[in-house]
Protein backbone atom coordinates (compact mmCIF):
# COMPACT_ATOMS: atom_id res chain seq x y z
CA UNK A 1 0.00 0.00 0.00
CA UNK A 2 1.22 3.51 -0.83
CA UNK A 3 2.05 5.86 2.01
CA UNK A 4 -0.46 8.33 0.59
CA UNK A 5 -3.32 5.81 0.78
CA UNK A 6 -2.36 4.72 4.29
CA UNK A 7 -2.25 8.37 5.35
CA UNK A 8 -5.76 8.80 3.94
CA UNK A 9 -7.00 5.85 5.99
CA UNK A 10 -5.28 7.13 9.13
CA UNK A 11 -7.28 10.34 8.81
CA UNK A 12 -10.42 8.25 9.36
CA UNK A 13 -11.64 6.24 12.31
CA UNK A 14 -10.59 2.62 11.73
CA UNK A 15 -13.25 0.17 12.93
CA UNK A 16 -12.62 -3.58 12.78
CA UNK A 17 -15.85 -5.62 12.88
CA UNK A 18 -15.86 -9.39 13.31
CA UNK A 19 -18.99 -11.29 12.34
CA UNK A 20 -19.50 -8.63 9.67
CA UNK A 21 -21.04 -10.95 7.09
CA UNK A 22 -24.56 -10.83 8.53
CA UNK A 23 -26.89 -9.60 11.23
CA UNK A 24 -25.75 -7.17 13.90
CA UNK A 25 -22.12 -7.10 12.75
CA UNK A 26 -23.14 -6.27 9.20
CA UNK A 27 -25.51 -3.52 10.36
CA UNK A 28 -22.89 -1.91 12.61
CA UNK A 29 -20.28 -2.03 9.83
CA UNK A 30 -22.66 -0.28 7.46
CA UNK A 31 -23.62 2.36 10.02
CA UNK A 32 -20.02 3.23 10.89
CA UNK A 33 -19.08 3.30 7.20
CA UNK A 34 -21.96 5.69 6.50
CA UNK A 35 -20.55 7.94 9.23
CA UNK A 36 -17.20 8.10 7.44
CA UNK A 37 -15.19 5.41 9.22
CA UNK A 38 -12.83 3.01 7.47
CA UNK A 39 -14.17 -0.50 8.07
CA UNK A 40 -12.29 -3.78 8.31
CA UNK A 41 -14.82 -6.50 7.51
CA UNK A 42 -14.10 -9.92 9.01
CA UNK A 43 -15.97 -13.23 9.01
CA UNK A 44 -15.48 -16.76 7.69
CA UNK A 45 -17.53 -16.34 4.49
CA UNK A 46 -15.54 -14.19 2.08
CA UNK A 47 -18.33 -14.15 -0.52
CA UNK A 48 -20.68 -12.59 2.04
CA UNK A 49 -18.05 -10.05 3.03
CA UNK A 50 -17.80 -9.06 -0.64
CA UNK A 51 -21.58 -8.60 -0.70
CA UNK A 52 -21.50 -6.44 2.43
CA UNK A 53 -18.66 -4.32 1.07
CA UNK A 54 -20.60 -3.78 -2.15
CA UNK A 55 -23.58 -2.53 -0.13
CA UNK A 56 -21.59 0.00 1.91
CA UNK A 57 -22.22 3.69 1.32
CA UNK A 58 -18.48 4.18 0.83
CA UNK A 59 -17.11 0.79 -0.30
CA UNK A 60 -13.74 2.37 -1.03
CA UNK A 61 -13.43 2.93 2.72
CA UNK A 62 -13.33 -0.76 3.59
CA UNK A 63 -11.12 -3.81 3.41
CA UNK A 64 -12.05 -7.49 3.56
CA UNK A 65 -10.14 -9.70 5.98
CA UNK A 66 -11.47 -13.28 6.11
CA UNK A 67 -11.25 -14.65 9.64
CA UNK A 68 -12.30 -17.76 11.53
CA UNK A 69 -12.25 -16.73 15.19
CA UNK A 70 -11.57 -20.33 16.27
CA UNK A 71 -8.26 -20.41 14.37
CA UNK A 72 -6.37 -18.85 17.25
CA UNK A 73 -2.98 -19.33 15.60
CA UNK A 74 -3.95 -16.91 12.81
CA UNK A 75 -4.96 -13.99 15.02
CA UNK A 76 -1.47 -12.44 15.24
CA UNK A 77 -1.22 -12.36 11.45
CA UNK A 78 -4.72 -10.91 11.04
CA UNK A 79 -3.96 -8.09 13.48
CA UNK A 80 -0.69 -7.40 11.66
CA UNK A 81 -2.52 -7.21 8.33
CA UNK A 82 -4.93 -4.60 9.69
CA UNK A 83 -2.09 -2.50 11.11
CA UNK A 84 -0.07 -2.74 7.89
CA UNK A 85 -3.05 -1.65 5.81
CA UNK A 86 -4.56 0.95 8.13
CA UNK A 87 -1.73 2.02 10.40
CA UNK A 88 -3.92 1.69 13.51
CA UNK A 89 -7.05 0.18 15.04
CA UNK A 90 -9.28 2.75 16.69
CA UNK A 91 -12.15 0.42 17.48
CA UNK A 92 -12.72 -3.33 17.65
CA UNK A 93 -16.28 -4.66 17.53
CA UNK A 94 -16.48 -8.37 18.37
CA UNK A 95 -19.74 -9.63 16.88
CA UNK A 96 -18.92 -13.15 15.70
CA UNK A 97 -20.94 -15.86 17.42
CA UNK A 98 -23.38 -18.75 17.20
CA UNK A 99 -26.74 -19.45 18.87
CA UNK A 100 -27.69 -22.60 20.77
CA UNK A 101 -30.99 -24.07 22.00
CA UNK A 102 -31.57 -27.38 23.76
CA UNK A 103 -32.17 -28.86 27.18
CA UNK A 104 -29.18 -29.30 29.49
CA UNK A 105 -29.89 -33.06 29.62
CA UNK A 106 -29.51 -33.21 25.81
CA UNK A 107 -26.27 -31.24 25.66
CA UNK A 108 -22.96 -33.14 25.61
CA UNK A 109 -19.75 -31.52 26.79
CA UNK A 110 -18.52 -31.33 23.18
CA UNK A 111 -21.29 -28.85 22.37
CA UNK A 112 -20.38 -26.67 25.35
CA UNK A 113 -16.78 -26.72 24.13
CA UNK A 114 -17.81 -25.73 20.59
CA UNK A 115 -20.06 -22.86 21.68
CA UNK A 116 -17.44 -21.58 24.14
CA UNK A 117 -14.72 -21.83 21.50
CA UNK A 118 -16.67 -19.59 19.11
CA UNK A 119 -18.57 -17.27 21.45
CA UNK A 120 -16.01 -16.81 24.23
CA UNK A 121 -12.46 -17.85 23.35
CA UNK A 122 -12.74 -16.70 19.73
CA UNK A 123 -13.99 -13.35 20.96
CA UNK A 124 -11.37 -12.62 23.58
CA UNK A 125 -8.50 -14.00 21.45
CA UNK A 126 -8.74 -10.97 19.17
CA UNK A 127 -9.17 -8.56 22.06
CA UNK A 128 -6.01 -9.90 23.72
CA UNK A 129 -3.99 -9.09 20.58
CA UNK A 130 -5.54 -5.69 19.86
CA UNK A 131 -5.41 -4.43 23.45
CA UNK A 132 -1.59 -3.92 23.58
CA UNK A 133 -1.79 -1.76 20.44
CA UNK A 134 -4.42 0.45 22.05
CA UNK A 135 -2.44 0.63 25.29
CA UNK A 136 0.64 1.68 23.33
CA UNK A 137 -1.32 4.46 21.60
CA UNK A 138 -3.04 5.41 24.84
CA UNK A 139 -6.56 5.23 23.41
CA UNK A 140 -9.04 2.94 21.73
CA UNK A 141 -12.47 1.38 22.01
CA UNK A 142 -13.34 -2.31 22.37
CA UNK A 143 -17.00 -3.28 21.98
CA UNK A 144 -18.49 -6.73 22.38
CA UNK A 145 -21.89 -7.99 21.28
CA UNK A 146 -23.26 -10.15 24.07
CA UNK A 147 -26.95 -10.87 24.70
CA UNK A 148 -29.71 -10.50 27.24
CA UNK A 149 -28.75 -14.13 27.94
CA UNK A 150 -25.48 -12.75 29.25
CA UNK A 151 -27.43 -11.08 32.05
CA UNK A 152 -30.14 -13.66 32.68
CA UNK A 153 -30.65 -17.25 31.56
CA UNK A 154 -33.81 -18.97 30.44
CA UNK A 155 -34.64 -22.53 29.47
CA UNK A 156 -32.60 -24.36 26.84
CA UNK A 157 -29.93 -21.66 26.59
CA UNK A 158 -27.28 -23.13 28.89
CA UNK A 159 -24.34 -23.24 26.44
CA UNK A 160 -25.15 -19.88 24.85
CA UNK A 161 -25.86 -18.16 28.17
CA UNK A 162 -22.70 -19.57 29.76
CA UNK A 163 -20.55 -18.08 27.00
CA UNK A 164 -22.34 -14.73 27.11
CA UNK A 165 -22.12 -14.53 30.91
CA UNK A 166 -18.41 -15.25 30.52
CA UNK A 167 -18.03 -12.31 28.15
CA UNK A 168 -19.69 -9.99 30.66
CA UNK A 169 -17.28 -11.15 33.34
CA UNK A 170 -14.22 -10.79 31.10
CA UNK A 171 -15.05 -7.33 29.74
CA UNK A 172 -16.21 -5.95 33.09
CA UNK A 173 -12.84 -6.98 34.52
CA UNK A 174 -10.98 -5.53 31.53
CA UNK A 175 -12.84 -2.23 31.89
CA UNK A 176 -11.62 -1.92 35.46
CA UNK A 177 -8.02 -2.50 34.36
CA UNK A 178 -7.53 -0.31 31.30
CA UNK A 179 -6.64 3.40 31.27
CA UNK A 180 -9.48 5.90 31.10
CA UNK A 181 -8.95 6.66 27.40
CA UNK A 182 -9.54 3.03 26.43
CA UNK A 183 -13.28 2.38 26.43
CA UNK A 184 -14.83 -1.06 26.90
CA UNK A 185 -18.48 -1.42 25.90
CA UNK A 186 -20.88 -4.35 26.21
CA UNK A 187 -23.79 -4.34 23.76
CA UNK A 188 -26.59 -6.49 25.14
CA UNK A 189 -29.35 -7.08 22.57
CA UNK A 190 -32.67 -8.79 23.01
CA UNK A 191 -34.60 -10.06 20.01
CA UNK A 192 -33.19 -8.59 16.79
CA UNK A 193 -34.52 -9.55 13.35
CA UNK A 194 -31.45 -11.43 12.11
CA UNK A 195 -30.76 -14.97 10.91
CA UNK A 196 -29.16 -16.05 14.20
CA UNK A 197 -31.68 -18.85 14.81
CA UNK A 198 -31.23 -20.20 11.28
CA UNK A 199 -27.73 -21.28 12.32
CA UNK A 200 -28.68 -22.19 15.88
CA UNK A 201 -27.24 -25.49 17.13
CA UNK A 202 -28.96 -28.18 19.18
CA UNK A 203 -27.50 -30.91 21.35
CA UNK A 204 -26.93 -33.17 18.34
CA UNK A 205 -24.94 -30.47 16.57
CA UNK A 206 -27.67 -29.87 13.97
CA UNK A 207 -28.77 -26.46 12.72
CA UNK A 208 -32.31 -25.15 13.21
CA UNK A 209 -32.49 -23.83 9.65
CA UNK A 210 -35.43 -21.46 10.16
CA UNK A 211 -36.13 -18.02 11.57
CA UNK A 212 -37.73 -18.03 15.01
CA UNK A 213 -40.96 -16.10 15.38
CA UNK A 214 -39.49 -14.02 18.20
CA UNK A 215 -36.57 -12.89 16.04
CA UNK A 216 -38.85 -12.12 13.09
CA UNK A 217 -40.80 -9.80 15.40
CA UNK A 218 -37.62 -8.28 16.78
CA UNK A 219 -36.02 -4.91 16.15
CA UNK A 220 -34.57 -4.30 12.68
CA UNK A 221 -30.76 -4.57 12.81
CA UNK A 222 -30.45 -1.23 10.98
CA UNK A 223 -32.49 0.51 13.68
CA UNK A 224 -30.47 -1.21 16.37
CA UNK A 225 -27.20 -0.16 14.74
CA UNK A 226 -28.15 3.52 14.65
CA UNK A 227 -29.05 3.46 18.35
CA UNK A 228 -25.98 1.46 19.36
CA UNK A 229 -23.52 3.63 17.42
CA UNK A 230 -24.92 6.75 19.08
CA UNK A 231 -24.36 5.16 22.48
CA UNK A 232 -20.90 3.92 21.52
CA UNK A 233 -19.93 7.42 20.44
CA UNK A 234 -20.88 8.51 23.98
CA UNK A 235 -18.58 5.76 25.31
CA UNK A 236 -21.40 3.98 27.14
CA UNK A 237 -20.07 0.96 29.07
CA UNK A 238 -23.29 -1.07 28.86
CA UNK A 239 -25.89 -0.78 26.12
CA UNK A 240 -29.19 -2.64 26.41
CA UNK A 241 -31.18 -2.74 23.20
CA UNK A 242 -34.40 -4.57 22.44
CA UNK A 243 -38.11 -4.57 23.12
CA UNK A 244 -40.12 -4.05 26.29
CA UNK A 245 -40.27 -7.78 27.08
CA UNK A 246 -36.49 -8.15 27.29
CA UNK A 247 -35.97 -4.97 29.29
CA UNK A 248 -38.80 -5.85 31.68
CA UNK A 249 -37.41 -9.36 32.01
CA UNK A 250 -34.04 -7.98 33.16
CA UNK A 251 -35.79 -5.75 35.70
CA UNK A 252 -37.85 -8.63 37.13
CA UNK A 253 -34.79 -10.91 37.17
CA UNK A 254 -32.75 -8.37 39.13
CA UNK A 255 -35.44 -7.25 41.58
CA UNK A 256 -37.61 -10.36 41.93
CA UNK A 257 -35.51 -13.41 41.00
CA UNK A 258 -37.91 -15.91 42.60
CA UNK A 259 -40.79 -14.54 40.53
CA UNK A 260 -38.65 -14.50 37.38
CA UNK A 261 -37.80 -18.19 37.61
CA UNK A 262 -41.36 -19.12 38.55
CA UNK A 263 -42.44 -17.54 35.26
CA UNK A 264 -39.47 -18.99 33.36
CA UNK A 265 -40.41 -22.54 34.36
CA UNK A 266 -43.83 -22.09 32.78
CA UNK A 267 -42.57 -20.78 29.44
CA UNK A 268 -41.87 -23.19 26.61
CA UNK A 269 -38.88 -22.50 24.34
CA UNK A 270 -39.91 -21.72 20.78
CA UNK A 271 -37.68 -24.17 18.97
CA UNK A 272 -36.56 -27.24 20.85
CA UNK A 273 -38.41 -30.13 19.20
CA UNK A 274 -36.23 -30.44 16.14
CA UNK A 275 -33.71 -32.97 14.86
Coordinates of C-alpha atoms in Angstrom, one line a residue:
X1 CA 0.0 0.0 0.0
X2 CA 1.2 3.5 -0.8
X3 CA 2.1 5.9 2.0
X4 CA -0.5 8.3 0.6
X5 CA -3.3 5.8 0.8
X6 CA -2.4 4.7 4.3
X7 CA -2.3 8.4 5.3
X8 CA -5.8 8.8 3.9
X9 CA -7.0 5.8 6.0
X10 CA -5.3 7.1 9.1
X11 CA -7.3 10.3 8.8
X12 CA -10.4 8.3 9.4
X13 CA -11.6 6.2 12.3
X14 CA -10.6 2.6 11.7
X15 CA -13.2 0.2 12.9
X16 CA -12.6 -3.6 12.8
X17 CA -15.9 -5.6 12.9
X18 CA -15.9 -9.4 13.3
X19 CA -19.0 -11.3 12.3
X20 CA -19.5 -8.6 9.7
X21 CA -21.0 -11.0 7.1
X22 CA -24.6 -10.8 8.5
X23 CA -26.9 -9.6 11.2
X24 CA -25.8 -7.2 13.9
X25 CA -22.1 -7.1 12.8
X26 CA -23.1 -6.3 9.2
X27 CA -25.5 -3.5 10.4
X28 CA -22.9 -1.9 12.6
X29 CA -20.3 -2.0 9.8
X30 CA -22.7 -0.3 7.5
X31 CA -23.6 2.4 10.0
X32 CA -20.0 3.2 10.9
X33 CA -19.1 3.3 7.2
X34 CA -22.0 5.7 6.5
X35 CA -20.6 7.9 9.2
X36 CA -17.2 8.1 7.4
X37 CA -15.2 5.4 9.2
X38 CA -12.8 3.0 7.5
X39 CA -14.2 -0.5 8.1
X40 CA -12.3 -3.8 8.3
X41 CA -14.8 -6.5 7.5
X42 CA -14.1 -9.9 9.0
X43 CA -16.0 -13.2 9.0
X44 CA -15.5 -16.8 7.7
X45 CA -17.5 -16.3 4.5
X46 CA -15.5 -14.2 2.1
X47 CA -18.3 -14.1 -0.5
X48 CA -20.7 -12.6 2.0
X49 CA -18.0 -10.1 3.0
X50 CA -17.8 -9.1 -0.6
X51 CA -21.6 -8.6 -0.7
X52 CA -21.5 -6.4 2.4
X53 CA -18.7 -4.3 1.1
X54 CA -20.6 -3.8 -2.1
X55 CA -23.6 -2.5 -0.1
X56 CA -21.6 0.0 1.9
X57 CA -22.2 3.7 1.3
X58 CA -18.5 4.2 0.8
X59 CA -17.1 0.8 -0.3
X60 CA -13.7 2.4 -1.0
X61 CA -13.4 2.9 2.7
X62 CA -13.3 -0.8 3.6
X63 CA -11.1 -3.8 3.4
X64 CA -12.0 -7.5 3.6
X65 CA -10.1 -9.7 6.0
X66 CA -11.5 -13.3 6.1
X67 CA -11.3 -14.6 9.6
X68 CA -12.3 -17.8 11.5
X69 CA -12.2 -16.7 15.2
X70 CA -11.6 -20.3 16.3
X71 CA -8.3 -20.4 14.4
X72 CA -6.4 -18.9 17.3
X73 CA -3.0 -19.3 15.6
X74 CA -3.9 -16.9 12.8
X75 CA -5.0 -14.0 15.0
X76 CA -1.5 -12.4 15.2
X77 CA -1.2 -12.4 11.5
X78 CA -4.7 -10.9 11.0
X79 CA -4.0 -8.1 13.5
X80 CA -0.7 -7.4 11.7
X81 CA -2.5 -7.2 8.3
X82 CA -4.9 -4.6 9.7
X83 CA -2.1 -2.5 11.1
X84 CA -0.1 -2.7 7.9
X85 CA -3.0 -1.7 5.8
X86 CA -4.6 0.9 8.1
X87 CA -1.7 2.0 10.4
X88 CA -3.9 1.7 13.5
X89 CA -7.1 0.2 15.0
X90 CA -9.3 2.8 16.7
X91 CA -12.1 0.4 17.5
X92 CA -12.7 -3.3 17.7
X93 CA -16.3 -4.7 17.5
X94 CA -16.5 -8.4 18.4
X95 CA -19.7 -9.6 16.9
X96 CA -18.9 -13.2 15.7
X97 CA -20.9 -15.9 17.4
X98 CA -23.4 -18.7 17.2
X99 CA -26.7 -19.5 18.9
X100 CA -27.7 -22.6 20.8
X101 CA -31.0 -24.1 22.0
X102 CA -31.6 -27.4 23.8
X103 CA -32.2 -28.9 27.2
X104 CA -29.2 -29.3 29.5
X105 CA -29.9 -33.1 29.6
X106 CA -29.5 -33.2 25.8
X107 CA -26.3 -31.2 25.7
X108 CA -23.0 -33.1 25.6
X109 CA -19.7 -31.5 26.8
X110 CA -18.5 -31.3 23.2
X111 CA -21.3 -28.8 22.4
X112 CA -20.4 -26.7 25.3
X113 CA -16.8 -26.7 24.1
X114 CA -17.8 -25.7 20.6
X115 CA -20.1 -22.9 21.7
X116 CA -17.4 -21.6 24.1
X117 CA -14.7 -21.8 21.5
X118 CA -16.7 -19.6 19.1
X119 CA -18.6 -17.3 21.4
X120 CA -16.0 -16.8 24.2
X121 CA -12.5 -17.8 23.3
X122 CA -12.7 -16.7 19.7
X123 CA -14.0 -13.4 21.0
X124 CA -11.4 -12.6 23.6
X125 CA -8.5 -14.0 21.4
X126 CA -8.7 -11.0 19.2
X127 CA -9.2 -8.6 22.1
X128 CA -6.0 -9.9 23.7
X129 CA -4.0 -9.1 20.6
X130 CA -5.5 -5.7 19.9
X131 CA -5.4 -4.4 23.5
X132 CA -1.6 -3.9 23.6
X133 CA -1.8 -1.8 20.4
X134 CA -4.4 0.4 22.0
X135 CA -2.4 0.6 25.3
X136 CA 0.6 1.7 23.3
X137 CA -1.3 4.5 21.6
X138 CA -3.0 5.4 24.8
X139 CA -6.6 5.2 23.4
X140 CA -9.0 2.9 21.7
X141 CA -12.5 1.4 22.0
X142 CA -13.3 -2.3 22.4
X143 CA -17.0 -3.3 22.0
X144 CA -18.5 -6.7 22.4
X145 CA -21.9 -8.0 21.3
X146 CA -23.3 -10.2 24.1
X147 CA -26.9 -10.9 24.7
X148 CA -29.7 -10.5 27.2
X149 CA -28.8 -14.1 27.9
X150 CA -25.5 -12.8 29.3
X151 CA -27.4 -11.1 32.0
X152 CA -30.1 -13.7 32.7
X153 CA -30.7 -17.3 31.6
X154 CA -33.8 -19.0 30.4
X155 CA -34.6 -22.5 29.5
X156 CA -32.6 -24.4 26.8
X157 CA -29.9 -21.7 26.6
X158 CA -27.3 -23.1 28.9
X159 CA -24.3 -23.2 26.4
X160 CA -25.2 -19.9 24.9
X161 CA -25.9 -18.2 28.2
X162 CA -22.7 -19.6 29.8
X163 CA -20.5 -18.1 27.0
X164 CA -22.3 -14.7 27.1
X165 CA -22.1 -14.5 30.9
X166 CA -18.4 -15.2 30.5
X167 CA -18.0 -12.3 28.2
X168 CA -19.7 -10.0 30.7
X169 CA -17.3 -11.1 33.3
X170 CA -14.2 -10.8 31.1
X171 CA -15.0 -7.3 29.7
X172 CA -16.2 -5.9 33.1
X173 CA -12.8 -7.0 34.5
X174 CA -11.0 -5.5 31.5
X175 CA -12.8 -2.2 31.9
X176 CA -11.6 -1.9 35.5
X177 CA -8.0 -2.5 34.4
X178 CA -7.5 -0.3 31.3
X179 CA -6.6 3.4 31.3
X180 CA -9.5 5.9 31.1
X181 CA -9.0 6.7 27.4
X182 CA -9.5 3.0 26.4
X183 CA -13.3 2.4 26.4
X184 CA -14.8 -1.1 26.9
X185 CA -18.5 -1.4 25.9
X186 CA -20.9 -4.3 26.2
X187 CA -23.8 -4.3 23.8
X188 CA -26.6 -6.5 25.1
X189 CA -29.4 -7.1 22.6
X190 CA -32.7 -8.8 23.0
X191 CA -34.6 -10.1 20.0
X192 CA -33.2 -8.6 16.8
X193 CA -34.5 -9.6 13.3
X194 CA -31.5 -11.4 12.1
X195 CA -30.8 -15.0 10.9
X196 CA -29.2 -16.1 14.2
X197 CA -31.7 -18.8 14.8
X198 CA -31.2 -20.2 11.3
X199 CA -27.7 -21.3 12.3
X200 CA -28.7 -22.2 15.9
X201 CA -27.2 -25.5 17.1
X202 CA -29.0 -28.2 19.2
X203 CA -27.5 -30.9 21.4
X204 CA -26.9 -33.2 18.3
X205 CA -24.9 -30.5 16.6
X206 CA -27.7 -29.9 14.0
X207 CA -28.8 -26.5 12.7
X208 CA -32.3 -25.2 13.2
X209 CA -32.5 -23.8 9.6
X210 CA -35.4 -21.5 10.2
X211 CA -36.1 -18.0 11.6
X212 CA -37.7 -18.0 15.0
X213 CA -41.0 -16.1 15.4
X214 CA -39.5 -14.0 18.2
X215 CA -36.6 -12.9 16.0
X216 CA -38.8 -12.1 13.1
X217 CA -40.8 -9.8 15.4
X218 CA -37.6 -8.3 16.8
X219 CA -36.0 -4.9 16.1
X220 CA -34.6 -4.3 12.7
X221 CA -30.8 -4.6 12.8
X222 CA -30.4 -1.2 11.0
X223 CA -32.5 0.5 13.7
X224 CA -30.5 -1.2 16.4
X225 CA -27.2 -0.2 14.7
X226 CA -28.2 3.5 14.7
X227 CA -29.0 3.5 18.3
X228 CA -26.0 1.5 19.4
X229 CA -23.5 3.6 17.4
X230 CA -24.9 6.8 19.1
X231 CA -24.4 5.2 22.5
X232 CA -20.9 3.9 21.5
X233 CA -19.9 7.4 20.4
X234 CA -20.9 8.5 24.0
X235 CA -18.6 5.8 25.3
X236 CA -21.4 4.0 27.1
X237 CA -20.1 1.0 29.1
X238 CA -23.3 -1.1 28.9
X239 CA -25.9 -0.8 26.1
X240 CA -29.2 -2.6 26.4
X241 CA -31.2 -2.7 23.2
X242 CA -34.4 -4.6 22.4
X243 CA -38.1 -4.6 23.1
X244 CA -40.1 -4.0 26.3
X245 CA -40.3 -7.8 27.1
X246 CA -36.5 -8.1 27.3
X247 CA -36.0 -5.0 29.3
X248 CA -38.8 -5.8 31.7
X249 CA -37.4 -9.4 32.0
X250 CA -34.0 -8.0 33.2
X251 CA -35.8 -5.7 35.7
X252 CA -37.9 -8.6 37.1
X253 CA -34.8 -10.9 37.2
X254 CA -32.7 -8.4 39.1
X255 CA -35.4 -7.2 41.6
X256 CA -37.6 -10.4 41.9
X257 CA -35.5 -13.4 41.0
X258 CA -37.9 -15.9 42.6
X259 CA -40.8 -14.5 40.5
X260 CA -38.7 -14.5 37.4
X261 CA -37.8 -18.2 37.6
X262 CA -41.4 -19.1 38.5
X263 CA -42.4 -17.5 35.3
X264 CA -39.5 -19.0 33.4
X265 CA -40.4 -22.5 34.4
X266 CA -43.8 -22.1 32.8
X267 CA -42.6 -20.8 29.4
X268 CA -41.9 -23.2 26.6
X269 CA -38.9 -22.5 24.3
X270 CA -39.9 -21.7 20.8
X271 CA -37.7 -24.2 19.0
X272 CA -36.6 -27.2 20.9
X273 CA -38.4 -30.1 19.2
X274 CA -36.2 -30.4 16.1
X275 CA -33.7 -33.0 14.9

